[in-house]
Amino acid sequence: YDFFFNLVQGQFPLTQNVTVVEGGTANLTCRVDQNDNTSLQWSNPAQQTLYFDDKKALRDNRIELVRASWHELSISVSDVSLSDEGQYTCSLFTMPVKTSKAFLTVLGVPEKPQITGFTSPVMEGERMQLTCKTSGSKPAADIRWFKNDKEVKDVKYLKEEDANRKTFTVSSTLDFLADRSDDGAVVSCRVDHESLNSTPQIAMQVLEIHYTPLVKIISSNSWPEEGQSIILTCESKGKPVPEPVLWTKDGGELPDPERMVVNGRVLSISFLNKTDNGTYRCEAKNPIGRNSTEYVLIVHDPNALAGQTGPDHALIGGIVAVVVFVTLCSIILLGRYLARHKGTYLTNEAKGAEDAPDADTAIINAEGSQVNAEEKKEYFI
């Protein structure tokens, strides 16, 4: 009796939860490690018996027996629908009956997404609102936006329950201002869902943006000189493609058609001279609008340029003359300064004029006193 009790206690059905994509096949397996020939049974969420051992109990061609033994009862349900989802029960008819539950999850596959809201063409600066929508997903699918393979994050997301109250319709809106850089860009909406086996569903839309021309002038000569030629190329980019460009000079027509030749977008000017100086304008237009840019032409004198390249001898000579003049003036002033502040002279006492009674005597004394004049000199510094 104890052996039989322990054997019964070891009898317990084992099952696993199952997840399957709608339309796929679900395999339900119930195993018993120890079984003394006790029957096994599978029943659906409505508690209807599907199989009792190897005997089919429910008339449903989608349900088939996979394996039946004392240790296992496995069945398959093909073409699974959302209504098949729920809790299935495996029963082992011991005393008392032992059961094990297996939950069947059915994934709703999202429909292929569609992008709406795009009208072609779109004018630059207009607001664009593109909406991507997909239905039938369970659980709700995830939508992501990309522009030229770069993900766009700032989007709106909306989830709504479908009429069957099992699946969802999800939509996402991409809102932005059209820019010329978006012309030709590929905008894609990607739907990710666990039922897709890491292979997302993608919808794509190529943008067509119309915009006014962008104009630029390119010169063939960075330092035009008299007698040379110059080629000015007007590059214009717009959508639709701009019409042939219009060249003007100083607000009027080109003054010398023989030397100033227009060929498409190119203006060629030969035998340049000073009269060609001025402002040249290139204007391009398309049905969206017009735009222009300017180029200021300055024709240089090659002789003046050559003279400027050598040393300016007149300037150097003038500098040398000034330096010599300043030096001479400094020497003269220095000499006069020394003469006034460092000199010698004979005093009245040395000359003897102070003690002479008359002029003759003074002269005699002066002549006689020259002998000792060196002794009576006074120096002032």
PDB file of N, CA and C in Angstrom, residues 255-334:
ATOM      1  N   PRO A 255      26.854  95.949 -72.285  1.00  0.00           N
ATOM      2  CA  PRO A 255      27.100  97.076 -73.205  1.00  0.00           C
ATOM      3  C   PRO A 255      27.865  96.700 -74.472  1.00  0.00           C
ATOM      4  N   ASP A 256      28.589  95.631 -74.495  1.00  0.00           N
ATOM      5  CA  ASP A 256      29.430  95.302 -75.657  1.00  0.00           C
ATOM      6  C   ASP A 256      29.207  93.840 -76.042  1.00  0.00           C
ATOM      7  N   PRO A 257      28.133  93.554 -76.784  1.00  0.00           N
ATOM      8  CA  PRO A 257      27.802  92.157 -77.117  1.00  0.00           C
ATOM      9  C   PRO A 257      28.892  91.455 -77.915  1.00  0.00           C
ATOM     10  N   GLU A 258      29.731  92.213 -78.626  1.00  0.00           N
ATOM     11  CA  GLU A 258      30.776  91.576 -79.423  1.00  0.00           C
ATOM     12  C   GLU A 258      31.843  90.940 -78.532  1.00  0.00           C
ATOM     13  N   ARG A 259      32.164  91.601 -77.429  1.00  0.00           N
ATOM     14  CA  ARG A 259      33.175  91.052 -76.508  1.00  0.00           C
ATOM     15  C   ARG A 259      32.531  90.282 -75.362  1.00  0.00           C
ATOM     16  N   MET A 260      31.304  90.600 -75.061  1.00  0.00           N
ATOM     17  CA  MET A 260      30.593  89.951 -73.945  1.00  0.00           C
ATOM     18  C   MET A 260      29.584  88.960 -74.520  1.00  0.00           C
ATOM     19  N   VAL A 261      29.973  87.710 -74.537  1.00  0.00           N
ATOM     20  CA  VAL A 261      29.180  86.667 -75.191  1.00  0.00           C
ATOM     21  C   VAL A 261      28.552  85.764 -74.130  1.00  0.00           C
ATOM     22  N   VAL A 262      27.225  85.567 -74.212  1.00  0.00           N
ATOM     23  CA  VAL A 262      26.496  84.686 -73.298  1.00  0.00           C
ATOM     24  C   VAL A 262      26.189  83.386 -74.020  1.00  0.00           C
ATOM     25  N   ASN A 263      26.581  82.298 -73.406  1.00  0.00           N
ATOM     26  CA  ASN A 263      26.313  80.973 -73.942  1.00  0.00           C
ATOM     27  C   ASN A 263      25.699  80.120 -72.833  1.00  0.00           C
ATOM     28  N   GLY A 264      24.374  80.070 -72.807  1.00  0.00           N
ATOM     29  CA  GLY A 264      23.703  79.347 -71.732  1.00  0.00           C
ATOM     30  C   GLY A 264      23.871  80.065 -70.405  1.00  0.00           C
ATOM     31  N   ARG A 265      24.580  79.432 -69.493  1.00  0.00           N
ATOM     32  CA  ARG A 265      24.817  80.019 -68.172  1.00  0.00           C
ATOM     33  C   ARG A 265      26.180  80.703 -68.071  1.00  0.00           C
ATOM     34  N   VAL A 266      26.924  80.738 -69.184  1.00  0.00           N
ATOM     35  CA  VAL A 266      28.300  81.237 -69.162  1.00  0.00           C
ATOM     36  C   VAL A 266      28.384  82.589 -69.853  1.00  0.00           C
ATOM     37  N   LEU A 267      29.045  83.548 -69.180  1.00  0.00           N
ATOM     38  CA  LEU A 267      29.343  84.869 -69.751  1.00  0.00           C
ATOM     39  C   LEU A 267      30.844  84.961 -69.972  1.00  0.00           C
ATOM     40  N   SER A 268      31.252  85.170 -71.256  1.00  0.00           N
ATOM     41  CA  SER A 268      32.675  85.292 -71.592  1.00  0.00           C
ATOM     42  C   SER A 268      32.956  86.726 -72.024  1.00  0.00           C
ATOM     43  N   ILE A 269      33.988  87.323 -71.430  1.00  0.00           N
ATOM     44  CA  ILE A 269      34.388  88.692 -71.778  1.00  0.00           C
ATOM     45  C   ILE A 269      35.837  88.634 -72.244  1.00  0.00           C
ATOM     46  N   SER A 270      36.081  89.081 -73.460  1.00  0.00           N
ATOM     47  CA  SER A 270      37.442  89.056 -74.020  1.00  0.00           C
ATOM     48  C   SER A 270      38.022  90.459 -74.058  1.00  0.00           C
ATOM     49  N   PHE A 271      39.355  90.534 -74.158  1.00  0.00           N
ATOM     50  CA  PHE A 271      40.096  91.803 -74.255  1.00  0.00           C
ATOM     51  C   PHE A 271      39.613  92.799 -73.204  1.00  0.00           C
ATOM     52  N   LEU A 272      39.783  92.430 -71.967  1.00  0.00           N
ATOM     53  CA  LEU A 272      39.316  93.250 -70.851  1.00  0.00           C
ATOM     54  C   LEU A 272      39.948  94.635 -70.861  1.00  0.00           C
ATOM     55  N   ASN A 273      39.177  95.637 -70.465  1.00  0.00           N
ATOM     56  CA  ASN A 273      39.694  96.991 -70.260  1.00  0.00           C
ATOM     57  C   ASN A 273      38.946  97.618 -69.094  1.00  0.00           C
ATOM     58  N   LYS A 274      39.359  98.826 -68.741  1.00  0.00           N
ATOM     59  CA  LYS A 274      38.794  99.488 -67.554  1.00  0.00           C
ATOM     60  C   LYS A 274      37.285  99.728 -67.681  1.00  0.00           C
ATOM     61  N   THR A 275      36.783  99.860 -68.897  1.00  0.00           N
ATOM     62  CA  THR A 275      35.346 100.104 -69.059  1.00  0.00           C
ATOM     63  C   THR A 275      34.501  98.894 -68.668  1.00  0.00           C
ATOM     64  N   ASP A 276      35.151  97.741 -68.536  1.00  0.00           N
ATOM     65  CA  ASP A 276      34.418  96.529 -68.146  1.00  0.00           C
ATOM     66  C   ASP A 276      34.187  96.457 -66.640  1.00  0.00           C
ATOM     67  N   ASN A 277      34.840  97.349 -65.884  1.00  0.00           N
ATOM     68  CA  ASN A 277      34.628  97.351 -64.436  1.00  0.00           C
ATOM     69  C   ASN A 277      33.147  97.580 -64.134  1.00  0.00           C
ATOM     70  N   GLY A 278      32.650  96.871 -63.131  1.00  0.00           N
ATOM     71  CA  GLY A 278      31.256  97.054 -62.748  1.00  0.00           C
ATOM     72  C   GLY A 278      30.700  95.830 -62.057  1.00  0.00           C
ATOM     73  N   THR A 279      29.387  95.864 -61.812  1.00  0.00           N
ATOM     74  CA  THR A 279      28.687  94.777 -61.112  1.00  0.00           C
ATOM     75  C   THR A 279      27.877  93.977 -62.118  1.00  0.00           C
ATOM     76  N   TYR A 280      28.203  92.710 -62.215  1.00  0.00           N
ATOM     77  CA  TYR A 280      27.513  91.800 -63.127  1.00  0.00           C
ATOM     78  C   TYR A 280      26.552  90.931 -62.308  1.00  0.00           C
ATOM     79  N   ARG A 281      25.320  90.841 -62.779  1.00  0.00           N
ATOM     80  CA  ARG A 281      24.294  90.090 -62.055  1.00  0.00           C
ATOM     81  C   ARG A 281      23.789  88.932 -62.926  1.00  0.00           C
ATOM     82  N   CYS A 282      23.620  87.787 -62.245  1.00  0.00           N
ATOM     83  CA  CYS A 282      23.030  86.613 -62.876  1.00  0.00           C
ATOM     84  C   CYS A 282      21.714  86.316 -62.174  1.00  0.00           C
ATOM     85  N   GLU A 283      20.641  86.193 -62.933  1.00  0.00           N
ATOM     86  CA  GLU A 283      19.313  85.940 -62.369  1.00  0.00           C
ATOM     87  C   GLU A 283      18.738  84.661 -62.957  1.00  0.00           C
ATOM     88  N   ALA A 284      18.215  83.807 -62.087  1.00  0.00           N
ATOM     89  CA  ALA A 284      17.575  82.566 -62.514  1.00  0.00           C
ATOM     90  C   ALA A 284      16.179  82.503 -61.911  1.00  0.00           C
ATOM     91  N   LYS A 285      15.246  81.888 -62.651  1.00  0.00           N
ATOM     92  CA  LYS A 285      13.880  81.780 -62.151  1.00  0.00           C
ATOM     93  C   LYS A 285      13.256  80.467 -62.616  1.00  0.00           C
ATOM     94  N   ASN A 286      12.262  80.033 -61.841  1.00  0.00           N
ATOM     95  CA  ASN A 286      11.442  78.888 -62.201  1.00  0.00           C
ATOM     96  C   ASN A 286      10.009  79.205 -61.759  1.00  0.00           C
ATOM     97  N   PRO A 287       9.059  78.304 -61.951  1.00  0.00           N
ATOM     98  CA  PRO A 287       7.675  78.626 -61.579  1.00  0.00           C
ATOM     99  C   PRO A 287       7.477  78.943 -60.101  1.00  0.00           C
ATOM    100  N   ILE A 288       8.431  78.573 -59.252  1.00  0.00           N
ATOM    101  CA  ILE A 288       8.292  78.835 -57.815  1.00  0.00           C
ATOM    102  C   ILE A 288       8.722  80.252 -57.464  1.00  0.00           C
ATOM    103  N   GLY A 289       9.744  80.773 -58.155  1.00  0.00           N
ATOM    104  CA  GLY A 289      10.232  82.121 -57.858  1.00  0.00           C
ATOM    105  C   GLY A 289      11.538  82.381 -58.581  1.00  0.00           C
ATOM    106  N   ARG A 290      12.188  83.473 -58.204  1.00  0.00           N
ATOM    107  CA  ARG A 290      13.451  83.857 -58.841  1.00  0.00           C
ATOM    108  C   ARG A 290      14.462  84.220 -57.785  1.00  0.00           C
ATOM    109  N   ASN A 291      15.728  84.186 -58.206  1.00  0.00           N
ATOM    110  CA  ASN A 291      16.824  84.536 -57.302  1.00  0.00           C
ATOM    111  C   ASN A 291      17.989  85.021 -58.144  1.00  0.00           C
ATOM    112  N   SER A 292      18.890  85.799 -57.547  1.00  0.00           N
ATOM    113  CA  SER A 292      20.027  86.344 -58.294  1.00  0.00           C
ATOM    114  C   SER A 292      21.220  86.507 -57.373  1.00  0.00           C
ATOM    115  N   THR A 293      22.384  86.697 -57.985  1.00  0.00           N
ATOM    116  CA  THR A 293      23.603  86.985 -57.247  1.00  0.00           C
ATOM    117  C   THR A 293      24.466  87.891 -58.108  1.00  0.00           C
ATOM    118  N   GLU A 294      25.464  88.555 -57.491  1.00  0.00           N
ATOM    119  CA  GLU A 294      26.270  89.556 -58.184  1.00  0.00           C
ATOM    120  C   GLU A 294      27.756  89.230 -58.092  1.00  0.00           C
ATOM    121  N   TYR A 295      28.483  89.755 -59.095  1.00  0.00           N
ATOM    122  CA  TYR A 295      29.942  89.634 -59.133  1.00  0.00           C
ATOM    123  C   TYR A 295      30.515  90.989 -59.520  1.00  0.00           C
ATOM    124  N   VAL A 296      31.412  91.526 -58.701  1.00  0.00           N
ATOM    125  CA  VAL A 296      32.034  92.827 -58.973  1.00  0.00           C
ATOM    126  C   VAL A 296      33.347  92.588 -59.709  1.00  0.00           C
ATOM    127  N   LEU A 297      33.424  93.094 -60.944  1.00  0.00           N
ATOM    128  CA  LEU A 297      34.616  92.923 -61.778  1.00  0.00           C
ATOM    129  C   LEU A 297      35.495  94.163 -61.681  1.00  0.00           C
ATOM    130  N   ILE A 298      36.763  93.966 -61.360  1.00  0.00           N
ATOM    131  CA  ILE A 298      37.762  95.040 -61.323  1.00  0.00           C
ATOM    132  C   ILE A 298      38.917  94.614 -62.223  1.00  0.00           C
ATOM    133  N   VAL A 299      39.103  95.354 -63.319  1.00  0.00           N
ATOM    134  CA  VAL A 299      40.179  95.052 -64.265  1.00  0.00           C
ATOM    135  C   VAL A 299      41.420  95.827 -63.836  1.00  0.00           C
ATOM    136  N   HIS A 300      42.545  95.144 -63.677  1.00  0.00           N
ATOM    137  CA  HIS A 300      43.774  95.745 -63.170  1.00  0.00           C
ATOM    138  C   HIS A 300      44.723  96.098 -64.308  1.00  0.00           C
ATOM    139  N   ASP A 301      45.562  97.136 -64.050  1.00  0.00           N
ATOM    140  CA  ASP A 301      46.581  97.582 -64.997  1.00  0.00           C
ATOM    141  C   ASP A 301      47.841  96.756 -64.769  1.00  0.00           C
ATOM    142  N   PRO A 302      48.264  95.952 -65.730  1.00  0.00           N
ATOM    143  CA  PRO A 302      49.451  95.104 -65.497  1.00  0.00           C
ATOM    144  C   PRO A 302      50.723  95.909 -65.292  1.00  0.00           C
ATOM    145  N   ASN A 303      50.854  97.119 -65.934  1.00  0.00           N
ATOM    146  CA  ASN A 303      52.053  97.951 -65.757  1.00  0.00           C
ATOM    147  C   ASN A 303      52.141  98.494 -64.340  1.00  0.00           C
ATOM    148  N   ALA A 304      51.018  98.957 -63.828  1.00  0.00           N
ATOM    149  CA  ALA A 304      51.007  99.473 -62.455  1.00  0.00           C
ATOM    150  C   ALA A 304      51.360  98.372 -61.480  1.00  0.00           C
ATOM    151  N   LEU A 305      50.917  97.209 -61.787  1.00  0.00           N
ATOM    152  CA  LEU A 305      51.211  96.077 -60.906  1.00  0.00           C
ATOM    153  C   LEU A 305      52.686  95.744 -60.935  1.00  0.00           C
ATOM    154  N   ALA A 306      53.302  95.832 -62.165  1.00  0.00           N
ATOM    155  CA  ALA A 306      54.734  95.530 -62.256  1.00  0.00           C
ATOM    156  C   ALA A 306      55.553  96.558 -61.514  1.00  0.00           C
ATOM    157  N   GLY A 307      55.177  97.881 -61.628  1.00  0.00           N
ATOM    158  CA  GLY A 307      55.929  98.921 -60.916  1.00  0.00           C
ATOM    159  C   GLY A 307      55.863  98.745 -59.425  1.00  0.00           C
ATOM    160  N   GLN A 308      54.772  98.210 -58.957  1.00  0.00           N
ATOM    161  CA  GLN A 308      54.621  98.040 -57.512  1.00  0.00           C
ATOM    162  C   GLN A 308      55.439  96.886 -56.977  1.00  0.00           C
ATOM    163  N   THR A 309      55.863  96.013 -57.918  1.00  0.00           N
ATOM    164  CA  THR A 309      56.588  94.840 -57.431  1.00  0.00           C
ATOM    165  C   THR A 309      58.041  95.145 -57.129  1.00  0.00           C
ATOM    166  N   GLY A 310      58.691  96.215 -57.814  1.00  0.00           N
ATOM    167  CA  GLY A 310      60.084  96.561 -57.559  1.00  0.00           C
ATOM    168  C   GLY A 310      60.226  97.512 -56.392  1.00  0.00           C
ATOM    169  N   PRO A 311      61.515  97.787 -55.973  1.00  0.00           N
ATOM    170  CA  PRO A 311      61.727  98.710 -54.852  1.00  0.00           C
ATOM    171  C   PRO A 311      61.447 100.147 -55.263  1.00  0.00           C
ATOM    172  N   ASP A 312      60.949 100.971 -54.385  1.00  0.00           N
ATOM    173  CA  ASP A 312      60.647 102.388 -54.632  1.00  0.00           C
ATOM    174  C   ASP A 312      61.906 103.186 -54.317  1.00  0.00           C
ATOM    175  N   HIS A 313      62.720 103.462 -55.397  1.00  0.00           N
ATOM    176  CA  HIS A 313      64.015 104.145 -55.194  1.00  0.00           C
ATOM    177  C   HIS A 313      63.808 105.584 -54.719  1.00  0.00           C
ATOM    178  N   ALA A 314      62.789 106.264 -55.205  1.00  0.00           N
ATOM    179  CA  ALA A 314      62.545 107.647 -54.770  1.00  0.00           C
ATOM    180  C   ALA A 314      62.273 107.695 -53.274  1.00  0.00           C
ATOM    181  N   LEU A 315      61.519 106.754 -52.816  1.00  0.00           N
ATOM    182  CA  LEU A 315      61.216 106.719 -51.393  1.00  0.00           C
ATOM    183  C   LEU A 315      62.477 106.463 -50.565  1.00  0.00           C
ATOM    184  N   ILE A 316      63.281 105.522 -51.051  1.00  0.00           N
ATOM    185  CA  ILE A 316      64.526 105.229 -50.321  1.00  0.00           C
ATOM    186  C   ILE A 316      65.449 106.445 -50.312  1.00  0.00           C
ATOM    187  N   GLY A 317      65.576 107.152 -51.490  1.00  0.00           N
ATOM    188  CA  GLY A 317      66.434 108.348 -51.548  1.00  0.00           C
ATOM    189  C   GLY A 317      65.958 109.442 -50.610  1.00  0.00           C
ATOM    190  N   GLY A 318      64.673 109.642 -50.548  1.00  0.00           N
ATOM    191  CA  GLY A 318      64.134 110.653 -49.643  1.00  0.00           C
ATOM    192  C   GLY A 318      64.451 110.344 -48.194  1.00  0.00           C
ATOM    193  N   ILE A 319      64.331 109.063 -47.834  1.00  0.00           N
ATOM    194  CA  ILE A 319      64.632 108.679 -46.450  1.00  0.00           C
ATOM    195  C   ILE A 319      66.103 108.933 -46.133  1.00  0.00           C
ATOM    196  N   VAL A 320      66.997 108.581 -47.085  1.00  0.00           N
ATOM    197  CA  VAL A 320      68.449 108.800 -46.861  1.00  0.00           C
ATOM    198  C   VAL A 320      68.740 110.282 -46.704  1.00  0.00           C
ATOM    199  N   ALA A 321      68.123 111.146 -47.549  1.00  0.00           N
ATOM    200  CA  ALA A 321      68.361 112.589 -47.470  1.00  0.00           C
ATOM    201  C   ALA A 321      67.935 113.146 -46.111  1.00  0.00           C
ATOM    202  N   VAL A 322      66.827 112.719 -45.650  1.00  0.00           N
ATOM    203  CA  VAL A 322      66.343 113.188 -44.344  1.00  0.00           C
ATOM    204  C   VAL A 322      67.300 112.775 -43.244  1.00  0.00           C
ATOM    205  N   VAL A 323      67.789 111.557 -43.315  1.00  0.00           N
ATOM    206  CA  VAL A 323      68.715 111.077 -42.290  1.00  0.00           C
ATOM    207  C   VAL A 323      70.002 111.897 -42.297  1.00  0.00           C
ATOM    208  N   VAL A 324      70.551 112.191 -43.504  1.00  0.00           N
ATOM    209  CA  VAL A 324      71.793 112.990 -43.598  1.00  0.00           C
ATOM    210  C   VAL A 324      71.555 114.394 -43.060  1.00  0.00           C
ATOM    211  N   PHE A 325      70.415 115.005 -43.427  1.00  0.00           N
ATOM    212  CA  PHE A 325      70.124 116.360 -42.970  1.00  0.00           C
ATOM    213  C   PHE A 325      70.017 116.413 -41.449  1.00  0.00           C
ATOM    214  N   VAL A 326      69.317 115.475 -40.884  1.00  0.00           N
ATOM    215  CA  VAL A 326      69.167 115.448 -39.429  1.00  0.00           C
ATOM    216  C   VAL A 326      70.522 115.265 -38.754  1.00  0.00           C
ATOM    217  N   THR A 327      71.388 114.447 -39.340  1.00  0.00           N
ATOM    218  CA  THR A 327      72.726 114.215 -38.757  1.00  0.00           C
ATOM    219  C   THR A 327      73.565 115.488 -38.767  1.00  0.00           C
ATOM    220  N   LEU A 328      73.556 116.230 -39.902  1.00  0.00           N
ATOM    221  CA  LEU A 328      74.344 117.466 -39.994  1.00  0.00           C
ATOM    222  C   LEU A 328      73.853 118.511 -38.993  1.00  0.00           C
ATOM    223  N   CYS A 329      72.530 118.634 -38.912  1.00  0.00           N
ATOM    224  CA  CYS A 329      71.972 119.594 -37.960  1.00  0.00           C
ATOM    225  C   CYS A 329      72.372 119.242 -36.530  1.00  0.00           C
ATOM    226  N   SER A 330      72.397 118.004 -36.224  1.00  0.00           N
ATOM    227  CA  SER A 330      72.778 117.579 -34.877  1.00  0.00           C
ATOM    228  C   SER A 330      74.239 117.929 -34.581  1.00  0.00           C
ATOM    229  N   ILE A 331      75.119 117.760 -35.563  1.00  0.00           N
ATOM    230  CA  ILE A 331      76.550 118.074 -35.366  1.00  0.00           C
ATOM    231  C   ILE A 331      76.740 119.572 -35.139  1.00  0.00           C
ATOM    232  N   ILE A 332      76.048 120.413 -35.947  1.00  0.00           N
ATOM    233  CA  ILE A 332      76.193 121.874 -35.805  1.00  0.00           C
ATOM    234  C   ILE A 332      75.716 122.337 -34.440  1.00  0.00           C
ATOM    235  N   LEU A 333      74.556 121.856 -34.024  1.00  0.00           N
ATOM    236  CA  LEU A 333      74.012 122.255 -32.723  1.00  0.00           C
ATOM    237  C   LEU A 333      74.919 121.799 -31.595  1.00  0.00           C
ATOM    238  N   LEU A 334      75.486 120.640 -31.717  1.00  0.00           N
ATOM    239  CA  LEU A 334      76.383 120.147 -30.687  1.00  0.00           C
ATOM    240  C   LEU A 334      77.633 121.011 -30.602  1.00  0.00           C
TER     241      LEU A 334
END
